[in-house]
mmCIF file of C-alpha atoms in Angstrom:
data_model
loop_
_atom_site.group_PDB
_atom_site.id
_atom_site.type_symbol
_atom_site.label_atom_id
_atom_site.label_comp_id
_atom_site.label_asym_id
_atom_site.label_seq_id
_atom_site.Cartn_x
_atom_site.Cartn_y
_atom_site.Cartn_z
ATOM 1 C CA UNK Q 22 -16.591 -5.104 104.061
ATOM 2 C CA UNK Q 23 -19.949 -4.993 101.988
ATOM 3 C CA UNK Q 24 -18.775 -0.876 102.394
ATOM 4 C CA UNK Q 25 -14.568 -1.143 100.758
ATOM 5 C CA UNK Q 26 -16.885 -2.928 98.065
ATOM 6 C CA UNK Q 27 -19.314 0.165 97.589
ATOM 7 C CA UNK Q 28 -16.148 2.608 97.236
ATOM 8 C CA UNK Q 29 -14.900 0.533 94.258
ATOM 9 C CA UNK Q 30 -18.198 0.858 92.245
ATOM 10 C CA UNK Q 31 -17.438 4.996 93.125
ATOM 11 C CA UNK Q 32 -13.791 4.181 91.840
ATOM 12 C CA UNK Q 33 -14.905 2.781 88.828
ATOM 13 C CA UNK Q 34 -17.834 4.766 88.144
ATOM 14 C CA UNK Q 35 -15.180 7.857 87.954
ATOM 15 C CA UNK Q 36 -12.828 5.637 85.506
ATOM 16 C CA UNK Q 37 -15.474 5.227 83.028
ATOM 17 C CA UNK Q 38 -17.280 8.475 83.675
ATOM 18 C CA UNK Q 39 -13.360 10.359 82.421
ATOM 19 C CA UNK Q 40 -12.517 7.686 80.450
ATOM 20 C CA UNK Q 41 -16.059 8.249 78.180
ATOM 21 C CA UNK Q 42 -15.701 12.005 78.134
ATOM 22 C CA UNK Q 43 -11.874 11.486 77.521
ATOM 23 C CA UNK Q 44 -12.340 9.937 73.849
ATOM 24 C CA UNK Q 45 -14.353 12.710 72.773
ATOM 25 C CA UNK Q 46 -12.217 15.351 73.901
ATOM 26 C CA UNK Q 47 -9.482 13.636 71.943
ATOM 27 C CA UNK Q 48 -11.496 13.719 68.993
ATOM 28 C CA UNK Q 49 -11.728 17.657 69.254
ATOM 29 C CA UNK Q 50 -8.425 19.057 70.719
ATOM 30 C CA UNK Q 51 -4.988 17.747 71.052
ATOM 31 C CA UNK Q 52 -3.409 15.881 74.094
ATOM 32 C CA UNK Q 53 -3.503 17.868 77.186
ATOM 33 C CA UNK Q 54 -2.254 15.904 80.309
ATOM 34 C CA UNK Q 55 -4.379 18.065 82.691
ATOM 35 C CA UNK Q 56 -7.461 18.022 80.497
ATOM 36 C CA UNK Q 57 -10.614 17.541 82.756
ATOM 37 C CA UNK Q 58 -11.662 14.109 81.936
ATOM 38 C CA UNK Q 59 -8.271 13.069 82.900
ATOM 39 C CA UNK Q 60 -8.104 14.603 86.010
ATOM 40 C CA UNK Q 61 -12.005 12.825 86.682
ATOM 41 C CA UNK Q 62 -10.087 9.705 85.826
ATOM 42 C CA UNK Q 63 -7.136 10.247 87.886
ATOM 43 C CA UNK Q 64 -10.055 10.724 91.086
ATOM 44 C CA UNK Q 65 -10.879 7.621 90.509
ATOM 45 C CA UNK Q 66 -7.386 5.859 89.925
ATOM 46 C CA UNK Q 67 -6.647 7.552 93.812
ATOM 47 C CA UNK Q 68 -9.418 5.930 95.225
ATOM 48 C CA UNK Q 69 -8.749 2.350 93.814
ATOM 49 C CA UNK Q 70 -4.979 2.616 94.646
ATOM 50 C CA UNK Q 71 -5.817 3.347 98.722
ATOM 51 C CA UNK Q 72 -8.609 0.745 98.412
ATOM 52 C CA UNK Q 73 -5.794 -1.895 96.956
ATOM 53 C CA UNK Q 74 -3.171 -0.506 99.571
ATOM 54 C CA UNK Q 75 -6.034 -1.244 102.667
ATOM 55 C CA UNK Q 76 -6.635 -4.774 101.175
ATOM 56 C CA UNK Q 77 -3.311 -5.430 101.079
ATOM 57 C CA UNK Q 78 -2.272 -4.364 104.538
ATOM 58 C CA UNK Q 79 -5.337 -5.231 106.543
ATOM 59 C CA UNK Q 80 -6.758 -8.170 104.693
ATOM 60 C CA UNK Q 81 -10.510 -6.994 105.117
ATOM 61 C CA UNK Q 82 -12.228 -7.601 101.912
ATOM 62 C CA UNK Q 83 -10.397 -9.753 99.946
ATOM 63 C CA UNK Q 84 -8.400 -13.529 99.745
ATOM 64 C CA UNK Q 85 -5.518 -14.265 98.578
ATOM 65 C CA UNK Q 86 -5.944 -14.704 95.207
ATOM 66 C CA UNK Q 87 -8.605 -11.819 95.034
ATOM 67 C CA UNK Q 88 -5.870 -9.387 96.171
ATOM 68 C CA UNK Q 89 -3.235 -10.900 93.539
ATOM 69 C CA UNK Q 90 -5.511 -10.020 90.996
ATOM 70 C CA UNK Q 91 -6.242 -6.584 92.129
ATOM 71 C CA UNK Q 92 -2.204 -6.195 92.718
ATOM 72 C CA UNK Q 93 -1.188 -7.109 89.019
ATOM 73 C CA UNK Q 94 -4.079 -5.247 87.652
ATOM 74 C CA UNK Q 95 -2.870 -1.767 89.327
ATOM 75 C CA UNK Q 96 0.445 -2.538 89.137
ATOM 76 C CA UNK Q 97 -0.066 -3.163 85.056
ATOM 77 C CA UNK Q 98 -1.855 0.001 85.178
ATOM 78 C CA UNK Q 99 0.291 2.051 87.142
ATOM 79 C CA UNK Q 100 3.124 0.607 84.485
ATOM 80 C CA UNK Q 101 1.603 1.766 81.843
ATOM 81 C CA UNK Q 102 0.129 5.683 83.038
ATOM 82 C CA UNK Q 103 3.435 6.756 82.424
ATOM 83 C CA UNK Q 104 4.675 4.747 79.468
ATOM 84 C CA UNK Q 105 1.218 6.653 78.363
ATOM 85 C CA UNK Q 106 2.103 10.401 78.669
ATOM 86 C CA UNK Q 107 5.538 9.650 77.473
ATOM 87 C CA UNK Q 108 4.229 7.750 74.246
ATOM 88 C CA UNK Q 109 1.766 11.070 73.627
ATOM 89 C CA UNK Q 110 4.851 13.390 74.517
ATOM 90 C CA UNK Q 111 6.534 11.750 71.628
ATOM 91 C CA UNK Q 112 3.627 11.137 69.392
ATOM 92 C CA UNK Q 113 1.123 13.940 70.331
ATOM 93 C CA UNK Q 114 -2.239 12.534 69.591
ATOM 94 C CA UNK Q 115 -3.542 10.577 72.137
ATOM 95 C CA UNK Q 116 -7.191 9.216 69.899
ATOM 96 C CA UNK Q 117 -5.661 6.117 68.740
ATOM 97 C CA UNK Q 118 -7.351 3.803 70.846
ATOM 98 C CA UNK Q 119 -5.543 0.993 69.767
ATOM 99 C CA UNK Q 120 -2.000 1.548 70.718
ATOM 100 C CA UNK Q 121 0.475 -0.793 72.883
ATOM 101 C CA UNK Q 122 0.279 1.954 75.723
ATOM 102 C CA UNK Q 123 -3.437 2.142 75.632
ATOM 103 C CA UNK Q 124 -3.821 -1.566 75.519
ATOM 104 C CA UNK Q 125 -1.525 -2.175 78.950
ATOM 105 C CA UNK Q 126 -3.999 0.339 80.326
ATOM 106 C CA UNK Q 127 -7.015 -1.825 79.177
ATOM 107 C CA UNK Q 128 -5.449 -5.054 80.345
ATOM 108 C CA UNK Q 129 -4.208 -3.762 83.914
ATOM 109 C CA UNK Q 130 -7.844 -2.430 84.280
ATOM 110 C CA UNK Q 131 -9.235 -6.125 83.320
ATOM 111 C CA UNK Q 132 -7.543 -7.868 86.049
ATOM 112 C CA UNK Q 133 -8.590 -5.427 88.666
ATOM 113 C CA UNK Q 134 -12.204 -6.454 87.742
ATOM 114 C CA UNK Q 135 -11.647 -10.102 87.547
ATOM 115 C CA UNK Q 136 -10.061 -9.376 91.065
ATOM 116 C CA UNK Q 137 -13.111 -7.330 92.510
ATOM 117 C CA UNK Q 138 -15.938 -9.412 90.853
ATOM 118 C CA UNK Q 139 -14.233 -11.768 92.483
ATOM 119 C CA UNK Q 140 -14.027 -10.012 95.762
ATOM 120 C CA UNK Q 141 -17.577 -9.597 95.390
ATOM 121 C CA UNK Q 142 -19.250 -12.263 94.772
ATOM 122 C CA UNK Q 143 -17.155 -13.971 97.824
ATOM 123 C CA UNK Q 144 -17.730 -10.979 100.933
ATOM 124 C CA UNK Q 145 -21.479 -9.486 99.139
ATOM 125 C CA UNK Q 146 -23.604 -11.882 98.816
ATOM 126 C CA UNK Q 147 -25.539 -10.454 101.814
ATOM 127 C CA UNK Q 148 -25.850 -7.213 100.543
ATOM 128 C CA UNK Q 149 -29.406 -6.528 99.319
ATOM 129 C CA UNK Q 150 -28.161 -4.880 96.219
ATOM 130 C CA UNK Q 151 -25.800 -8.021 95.456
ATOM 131 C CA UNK Q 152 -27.166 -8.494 92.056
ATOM 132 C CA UNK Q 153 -27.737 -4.706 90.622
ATOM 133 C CA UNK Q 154 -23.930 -4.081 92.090
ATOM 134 C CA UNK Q 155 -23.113 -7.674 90.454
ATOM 135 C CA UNK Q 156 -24.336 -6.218 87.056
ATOM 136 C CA UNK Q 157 -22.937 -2.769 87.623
ATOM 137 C CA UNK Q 158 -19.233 -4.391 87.784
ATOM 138 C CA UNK Q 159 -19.810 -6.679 84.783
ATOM 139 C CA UNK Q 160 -20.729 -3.521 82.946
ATOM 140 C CA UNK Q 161 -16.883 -2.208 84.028
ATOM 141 C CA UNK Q 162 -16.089 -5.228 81.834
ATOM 142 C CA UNK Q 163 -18.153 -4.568 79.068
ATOM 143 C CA UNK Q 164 -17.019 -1.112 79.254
ATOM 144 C CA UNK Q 165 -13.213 -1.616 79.339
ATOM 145 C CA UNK Q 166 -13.327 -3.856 75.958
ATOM 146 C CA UNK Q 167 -15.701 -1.684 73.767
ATOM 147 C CA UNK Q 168 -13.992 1.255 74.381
ATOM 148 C CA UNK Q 169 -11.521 0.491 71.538
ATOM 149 C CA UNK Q 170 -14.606 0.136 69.460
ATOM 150 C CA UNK Q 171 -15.703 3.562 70.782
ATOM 151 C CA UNK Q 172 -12.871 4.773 68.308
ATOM 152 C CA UNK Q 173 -14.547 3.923 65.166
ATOM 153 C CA UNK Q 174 -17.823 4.709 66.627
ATOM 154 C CA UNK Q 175 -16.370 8.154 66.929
ATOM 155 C CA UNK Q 176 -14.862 8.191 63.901
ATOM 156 C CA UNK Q 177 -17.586 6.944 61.279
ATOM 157 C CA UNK Q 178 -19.152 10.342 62.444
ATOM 158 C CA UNK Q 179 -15.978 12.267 62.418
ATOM 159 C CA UNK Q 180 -15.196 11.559 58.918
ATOM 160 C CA UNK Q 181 -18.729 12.457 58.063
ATOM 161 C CA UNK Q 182 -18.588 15.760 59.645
ATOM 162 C CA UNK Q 183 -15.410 16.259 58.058
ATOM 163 C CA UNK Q 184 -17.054 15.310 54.360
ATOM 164 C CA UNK Q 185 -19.792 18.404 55.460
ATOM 165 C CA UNK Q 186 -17.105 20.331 55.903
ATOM 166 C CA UNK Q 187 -17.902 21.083 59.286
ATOM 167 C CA UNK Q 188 -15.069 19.032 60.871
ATOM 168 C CA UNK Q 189 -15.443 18.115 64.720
ATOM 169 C CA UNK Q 190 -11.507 18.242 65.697
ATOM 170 C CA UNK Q 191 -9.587 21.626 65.649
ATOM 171 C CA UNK Q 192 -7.552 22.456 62.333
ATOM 172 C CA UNK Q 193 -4.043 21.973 64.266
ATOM 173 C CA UNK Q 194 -4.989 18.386 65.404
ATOM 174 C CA UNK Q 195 -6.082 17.608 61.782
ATOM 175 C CA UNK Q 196 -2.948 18.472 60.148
ATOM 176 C CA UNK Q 197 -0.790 17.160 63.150
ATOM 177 C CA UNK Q 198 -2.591 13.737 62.008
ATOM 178 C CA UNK Q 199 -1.849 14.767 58.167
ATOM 179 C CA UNK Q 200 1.715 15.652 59.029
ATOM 180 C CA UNK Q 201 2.250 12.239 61.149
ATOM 181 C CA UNK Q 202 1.541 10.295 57.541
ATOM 182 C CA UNK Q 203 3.425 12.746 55.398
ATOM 183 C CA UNK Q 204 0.095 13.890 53.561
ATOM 184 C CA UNK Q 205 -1.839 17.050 52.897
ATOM 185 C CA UNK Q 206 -4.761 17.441 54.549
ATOM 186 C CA UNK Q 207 -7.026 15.369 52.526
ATOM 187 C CA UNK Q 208 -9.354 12.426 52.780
ATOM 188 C CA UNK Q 209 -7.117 9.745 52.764
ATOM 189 C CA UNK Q 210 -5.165 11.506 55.952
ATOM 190 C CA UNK Q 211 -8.945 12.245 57.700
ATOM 191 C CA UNK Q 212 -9.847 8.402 57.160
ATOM 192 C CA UNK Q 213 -6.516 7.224 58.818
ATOM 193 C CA UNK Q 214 -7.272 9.199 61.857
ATOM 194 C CA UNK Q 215 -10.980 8.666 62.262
ATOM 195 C CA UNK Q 216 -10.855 4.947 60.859
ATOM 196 C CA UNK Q 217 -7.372 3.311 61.721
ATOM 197 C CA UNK Q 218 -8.121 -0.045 62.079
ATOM 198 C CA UNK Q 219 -9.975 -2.810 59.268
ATOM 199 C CA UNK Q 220 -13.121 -3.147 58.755
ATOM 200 C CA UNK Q 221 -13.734 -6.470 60.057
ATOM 201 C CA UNK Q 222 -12.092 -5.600 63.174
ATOM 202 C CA UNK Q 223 -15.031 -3.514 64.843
ATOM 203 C CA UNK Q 224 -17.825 -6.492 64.410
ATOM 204 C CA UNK Q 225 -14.783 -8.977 65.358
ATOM 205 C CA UNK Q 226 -14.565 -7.302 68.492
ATOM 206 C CA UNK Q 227 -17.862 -6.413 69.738
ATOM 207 C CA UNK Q 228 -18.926 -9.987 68.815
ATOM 208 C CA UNK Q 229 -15.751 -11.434 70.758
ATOM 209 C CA UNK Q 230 -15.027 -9.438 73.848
ATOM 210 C CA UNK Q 231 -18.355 -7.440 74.169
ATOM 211 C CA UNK Q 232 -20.559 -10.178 73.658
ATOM 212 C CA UNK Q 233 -18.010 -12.841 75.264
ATOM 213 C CA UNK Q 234 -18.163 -11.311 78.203
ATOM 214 C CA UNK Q 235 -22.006 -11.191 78.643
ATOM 215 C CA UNK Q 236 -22.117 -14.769 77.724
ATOM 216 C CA UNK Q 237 -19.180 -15.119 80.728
ATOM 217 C CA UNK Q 238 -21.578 -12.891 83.004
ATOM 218 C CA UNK Q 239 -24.943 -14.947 82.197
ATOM 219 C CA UNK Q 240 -22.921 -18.363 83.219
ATOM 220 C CA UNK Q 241 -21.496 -17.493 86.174
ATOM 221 C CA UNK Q 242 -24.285 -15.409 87.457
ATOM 222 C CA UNK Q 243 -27.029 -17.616 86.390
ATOM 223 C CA UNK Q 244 -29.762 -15.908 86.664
ATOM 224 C CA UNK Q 245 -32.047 -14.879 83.552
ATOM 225 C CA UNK Q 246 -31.617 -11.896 81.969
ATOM 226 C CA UNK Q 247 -28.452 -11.012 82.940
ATOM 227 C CA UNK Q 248 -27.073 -10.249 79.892
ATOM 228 C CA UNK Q 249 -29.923 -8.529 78.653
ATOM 229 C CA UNK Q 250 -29.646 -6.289 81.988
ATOM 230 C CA UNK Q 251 -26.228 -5.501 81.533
ATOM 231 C CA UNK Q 252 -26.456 -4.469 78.076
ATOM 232 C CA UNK Q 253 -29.441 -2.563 78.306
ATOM 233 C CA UNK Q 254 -27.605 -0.390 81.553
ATOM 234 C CA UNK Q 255 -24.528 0.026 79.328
ATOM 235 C CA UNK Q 256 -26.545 1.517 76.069
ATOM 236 C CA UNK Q 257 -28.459 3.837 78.720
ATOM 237 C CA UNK Q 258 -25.363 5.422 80.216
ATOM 238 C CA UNK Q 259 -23.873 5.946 76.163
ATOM 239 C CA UNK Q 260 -27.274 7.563 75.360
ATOM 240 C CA UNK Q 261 -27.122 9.537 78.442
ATOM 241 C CA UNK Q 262 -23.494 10.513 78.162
ATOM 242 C CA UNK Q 263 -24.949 10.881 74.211
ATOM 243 C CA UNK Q 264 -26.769 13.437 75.320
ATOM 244 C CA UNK Q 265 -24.744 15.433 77.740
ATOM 245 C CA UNK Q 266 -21.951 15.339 75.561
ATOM 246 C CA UNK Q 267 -24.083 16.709 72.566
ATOM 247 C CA UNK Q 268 -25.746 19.210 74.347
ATOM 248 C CA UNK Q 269 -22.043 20.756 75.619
ATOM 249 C CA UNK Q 270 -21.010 20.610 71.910
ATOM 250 C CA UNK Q 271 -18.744 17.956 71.959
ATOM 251 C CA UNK Q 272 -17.854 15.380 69.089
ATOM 252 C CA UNK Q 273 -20.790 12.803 69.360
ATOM 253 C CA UNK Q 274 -20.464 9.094 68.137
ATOM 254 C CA UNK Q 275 -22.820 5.910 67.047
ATOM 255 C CA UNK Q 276 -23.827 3.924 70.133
ATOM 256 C CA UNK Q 277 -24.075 0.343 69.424
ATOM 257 C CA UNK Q 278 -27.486 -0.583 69.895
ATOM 258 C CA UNK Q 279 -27.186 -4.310 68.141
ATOM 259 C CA UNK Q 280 -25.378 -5.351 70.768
ATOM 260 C CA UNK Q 281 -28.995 -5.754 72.486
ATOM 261 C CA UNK Q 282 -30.001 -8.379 70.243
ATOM 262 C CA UNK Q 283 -27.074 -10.064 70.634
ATOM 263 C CA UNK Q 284 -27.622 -10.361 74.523
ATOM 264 C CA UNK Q 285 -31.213 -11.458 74.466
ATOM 265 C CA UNK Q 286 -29.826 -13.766 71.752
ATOM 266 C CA UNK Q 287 -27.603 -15.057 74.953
ATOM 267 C CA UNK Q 288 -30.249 -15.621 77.159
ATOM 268 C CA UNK Q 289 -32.653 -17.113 74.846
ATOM 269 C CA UNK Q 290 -29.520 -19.536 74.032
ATOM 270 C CA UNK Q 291 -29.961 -20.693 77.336
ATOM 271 C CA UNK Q 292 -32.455 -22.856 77.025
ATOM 272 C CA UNK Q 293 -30.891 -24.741 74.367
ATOM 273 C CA UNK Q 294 -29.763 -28.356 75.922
ATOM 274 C CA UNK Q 295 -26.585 -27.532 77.482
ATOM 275 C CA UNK Q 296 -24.799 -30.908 74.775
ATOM 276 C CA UNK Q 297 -25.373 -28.452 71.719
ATOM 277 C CA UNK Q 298 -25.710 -24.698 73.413
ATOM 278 C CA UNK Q 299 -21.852 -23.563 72.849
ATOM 279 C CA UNK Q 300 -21.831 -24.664 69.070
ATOM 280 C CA UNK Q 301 -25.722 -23.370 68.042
ATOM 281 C CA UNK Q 302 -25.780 -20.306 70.623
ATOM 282 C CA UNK Q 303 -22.755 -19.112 68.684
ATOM 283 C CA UNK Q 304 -24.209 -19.553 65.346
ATOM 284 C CA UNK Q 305 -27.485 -18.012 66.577
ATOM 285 C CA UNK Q 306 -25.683 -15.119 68.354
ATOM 286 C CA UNK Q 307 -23.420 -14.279 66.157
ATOM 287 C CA UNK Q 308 -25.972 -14.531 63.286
ATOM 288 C CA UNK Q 309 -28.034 -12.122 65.304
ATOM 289 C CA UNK Q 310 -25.593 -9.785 66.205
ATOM 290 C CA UNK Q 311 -24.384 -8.887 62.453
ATOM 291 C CA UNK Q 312 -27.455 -8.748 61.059
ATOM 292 C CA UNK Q 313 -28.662 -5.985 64.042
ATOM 293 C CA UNK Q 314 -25.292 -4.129 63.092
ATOM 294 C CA UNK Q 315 -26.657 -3.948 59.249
ATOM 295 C CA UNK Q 316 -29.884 -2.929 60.126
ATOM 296 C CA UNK Q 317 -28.162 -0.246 62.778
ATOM 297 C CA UNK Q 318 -25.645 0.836 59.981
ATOM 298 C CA UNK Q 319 -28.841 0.894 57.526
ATOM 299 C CA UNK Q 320 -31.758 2.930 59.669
ATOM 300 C CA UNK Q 321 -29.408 4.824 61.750
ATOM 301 C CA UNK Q 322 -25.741 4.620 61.452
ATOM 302 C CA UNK Q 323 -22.624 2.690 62.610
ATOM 303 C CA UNK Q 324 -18.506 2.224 61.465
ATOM 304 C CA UNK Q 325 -18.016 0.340 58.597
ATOM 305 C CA UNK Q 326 -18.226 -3.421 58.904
ATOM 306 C CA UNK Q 327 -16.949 -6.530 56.908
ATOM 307 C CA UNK Q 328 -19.415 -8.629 57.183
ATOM 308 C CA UNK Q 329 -17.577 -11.651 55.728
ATOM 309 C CA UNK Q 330 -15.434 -11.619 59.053
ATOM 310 C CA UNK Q 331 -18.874 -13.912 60.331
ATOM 311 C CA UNK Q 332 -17.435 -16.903 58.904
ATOM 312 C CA UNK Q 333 -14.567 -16.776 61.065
ATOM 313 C CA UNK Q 334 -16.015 -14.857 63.961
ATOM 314 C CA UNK Q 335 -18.712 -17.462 64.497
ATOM 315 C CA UNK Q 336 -15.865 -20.536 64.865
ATOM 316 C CA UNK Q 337 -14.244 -18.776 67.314
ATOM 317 C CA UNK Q 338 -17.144 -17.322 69.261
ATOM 318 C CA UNK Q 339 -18.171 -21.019 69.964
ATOM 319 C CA UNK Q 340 -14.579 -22.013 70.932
ATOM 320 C CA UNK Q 341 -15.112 -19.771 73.279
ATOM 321 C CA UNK Q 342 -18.634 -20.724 74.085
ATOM 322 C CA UNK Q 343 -17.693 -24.062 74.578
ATOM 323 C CA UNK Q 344 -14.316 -23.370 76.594
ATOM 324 C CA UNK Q 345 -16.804 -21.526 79.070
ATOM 325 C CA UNK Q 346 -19.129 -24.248 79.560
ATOM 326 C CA UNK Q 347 -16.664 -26.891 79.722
ATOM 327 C CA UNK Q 348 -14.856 -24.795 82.556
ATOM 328 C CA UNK Q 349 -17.661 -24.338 84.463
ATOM 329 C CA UNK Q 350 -20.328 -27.017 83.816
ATOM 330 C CA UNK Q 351 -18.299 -30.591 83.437
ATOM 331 C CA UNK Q 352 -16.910 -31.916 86.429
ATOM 332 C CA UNK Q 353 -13.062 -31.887 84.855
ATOM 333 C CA UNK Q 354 -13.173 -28.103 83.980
ATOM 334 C CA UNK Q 355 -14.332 -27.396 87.721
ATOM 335 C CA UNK Q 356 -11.593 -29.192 88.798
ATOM 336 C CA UNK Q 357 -8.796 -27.399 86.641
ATOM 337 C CA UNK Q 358 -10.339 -24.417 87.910
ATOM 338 C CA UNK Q 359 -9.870 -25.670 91.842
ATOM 339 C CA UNK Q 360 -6.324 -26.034 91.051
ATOM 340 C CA UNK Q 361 -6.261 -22.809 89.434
ATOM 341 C CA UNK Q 362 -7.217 -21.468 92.285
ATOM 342 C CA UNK Q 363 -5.615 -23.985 94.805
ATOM 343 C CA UNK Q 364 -2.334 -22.490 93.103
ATOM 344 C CA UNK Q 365 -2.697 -19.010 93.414
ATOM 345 C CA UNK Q 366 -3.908 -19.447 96.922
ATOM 346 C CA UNK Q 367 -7.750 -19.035 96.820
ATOM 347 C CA UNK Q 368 -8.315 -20.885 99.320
ATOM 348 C CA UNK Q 369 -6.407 -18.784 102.036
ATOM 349 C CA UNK Q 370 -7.822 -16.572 103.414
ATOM 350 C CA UNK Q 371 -5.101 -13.108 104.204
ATOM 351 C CA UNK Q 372 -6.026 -12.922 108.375
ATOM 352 C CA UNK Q 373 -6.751 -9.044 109.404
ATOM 353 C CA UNK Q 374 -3.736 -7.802 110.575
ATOM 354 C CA UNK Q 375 -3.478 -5.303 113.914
#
């Protein structure tokens, strides 16, 4: 079992290895359905659809529920693939990161890691590496919901280059991006590209989904550090993929570095009383987190940030905060989750089959 488990952190480790190199391509050339960081992706999209199919047929590995989250999360995924090339056949560009296609990607991906953390932390807690492999497939979490951000991280640098006038992406995907808003190739047409979104959008979501999630890892893990740990591994493999990608003269982007201070934030929140943790953890974190994204936008650089989106980022971080705890720490929330569970059959075990 502790093995099936081992070829999903290979699966995954593929996915985000393509997936990485993927956005940068984009930012250089246009779409190209057999470009190479696809095809590294599609490796690992293979190897998760025969692990799903062996769950599914043999029961080894994974419960009931386990295997229904794993099943929606490919299917979801293999839904969307398609919808994918045929949006980008229509479309052409294939860097907008935020786009209904992309998104049903990002979601079907989700629930195939709620599924296998799941899996997980039921069949490997003998395993010796339990904890780094633990860590490893929060990262795939982490991973899946800053990639969006990865666009303006990307493009903060892109439009700079641009400015230099030594742009990163190839003339014909520059005016194909100009021609797609009816512009000449100016400024305005360059900024929609490398910047689509608002402003307050890329603190929003780093603050909401990449630091929500470490704060989800750190409680249901429990053990110190864990959020620290994750994010450390996560900003190692960007600077190392920083590197590589650099060094074979690809488009490079800003790595978000705050997000450290916004995980030892977490764990230092910790040890707040549990009554007031959700409400001043969220105030501290979030406090933390946008002032490391100035200082990271003011010593080295980062995408442009409105950092009047605190005031309402902070009131829903600790909605969140709180929903957590309450979930998992008061007696009631355990027992909505039981039935949760109860209802999608957790508690049934699929029996091996011949």
């Amino acid at each position: 079992m502790i093995a099936l488990y081992r070829w999903w952190v290979i699966a995954m480790a593929l996915k985000i290895a393509g997936a990485t190199w993927d956005i940068c391509w984009h930012f250089r050339w246009l779409r190209d359905d057999l470009a190479p960081p696809h095809m590294i992706n599609t490796v690992g999209t293979v190897i998760v659809i025969g692990l799903v199919v062996f769950h599914t047929y043999t029961g080894i590995g994974a419960d009931r529920a386990t295997l229904r989250w794993m099943q929606w999360g490919l299917g979801i995924f293999l839904v969307a693939a398609p919808l994918d090339v045929i949006n980008h056949r229509i479309n052409g560009l294939d860097i907008t990161a935020w786009s209904p296609s992309h998104a049903l990607l990002y979601l079907g991906t989700g629930l195939m890691s709620v599924g296998l953390l799941r899996g997980w932390a039921r069949y490997g807690g003998g395993d010796r590496y339990y904890y780094p492999i633990t860590c490893f497939l929060w990262f795939t979490v982490l991973d899946n919901f800053l990639f969006l951000n990865q666009h303006q991280e990307y493009g903060v640098l892109g439009l700079a280059a641009w400015e230099r006038g030594t742009p990163y992406a190839e003339d014909i995907l520059l005016q194909f991006a100009a021609d797609d808003l009816g512009r000449p190739l100016d400024w305005i047409a360059v900024e929609s590209f490398t910047l689509p979104v608002p402003d307050w959008v890329y603190p929003t979501w780093a603050v909401m989904t990449g630091l929500g999630t470490l704060l989800l890892a750190r409680q249901l893990v429990g053990r110190r550090w864990t959020a620290t740990t994750i994010t450390a591994g996560y900003l190692v493999f960007r600077c190392v993929a920083w590197g590589l990608l650099a060094a074979a003269d690809f488009p490079i982007s800003t790595v978000p570095f705050f997000l450290l201070a916004g995980a030892v934030a977490i764990d230092l929140s910790f040890r707040l009383a549990p009554r007031i943790r959700p409400f001043a953890g969220a105030a501290v974190v979030t406090a933390v987190a946008y002032l490391a994204l100035r200082a990271q936008q003011t010593y080295i650089a980062a995408p442009p940030a409105d950092y009047w989106s605190v005031l309402y980022t902070v009131v829903m971080f600790a909605a969140v905060w709180w929903g957590i705890s309450y979930l998992v720490e008061t007696e009631r929330g355990r027992r909505l989750l039981s039935r949760g569970q109860t209802m999608t059959g957790a508690r049934e075990s699929t029996t091996p089959k011949p």
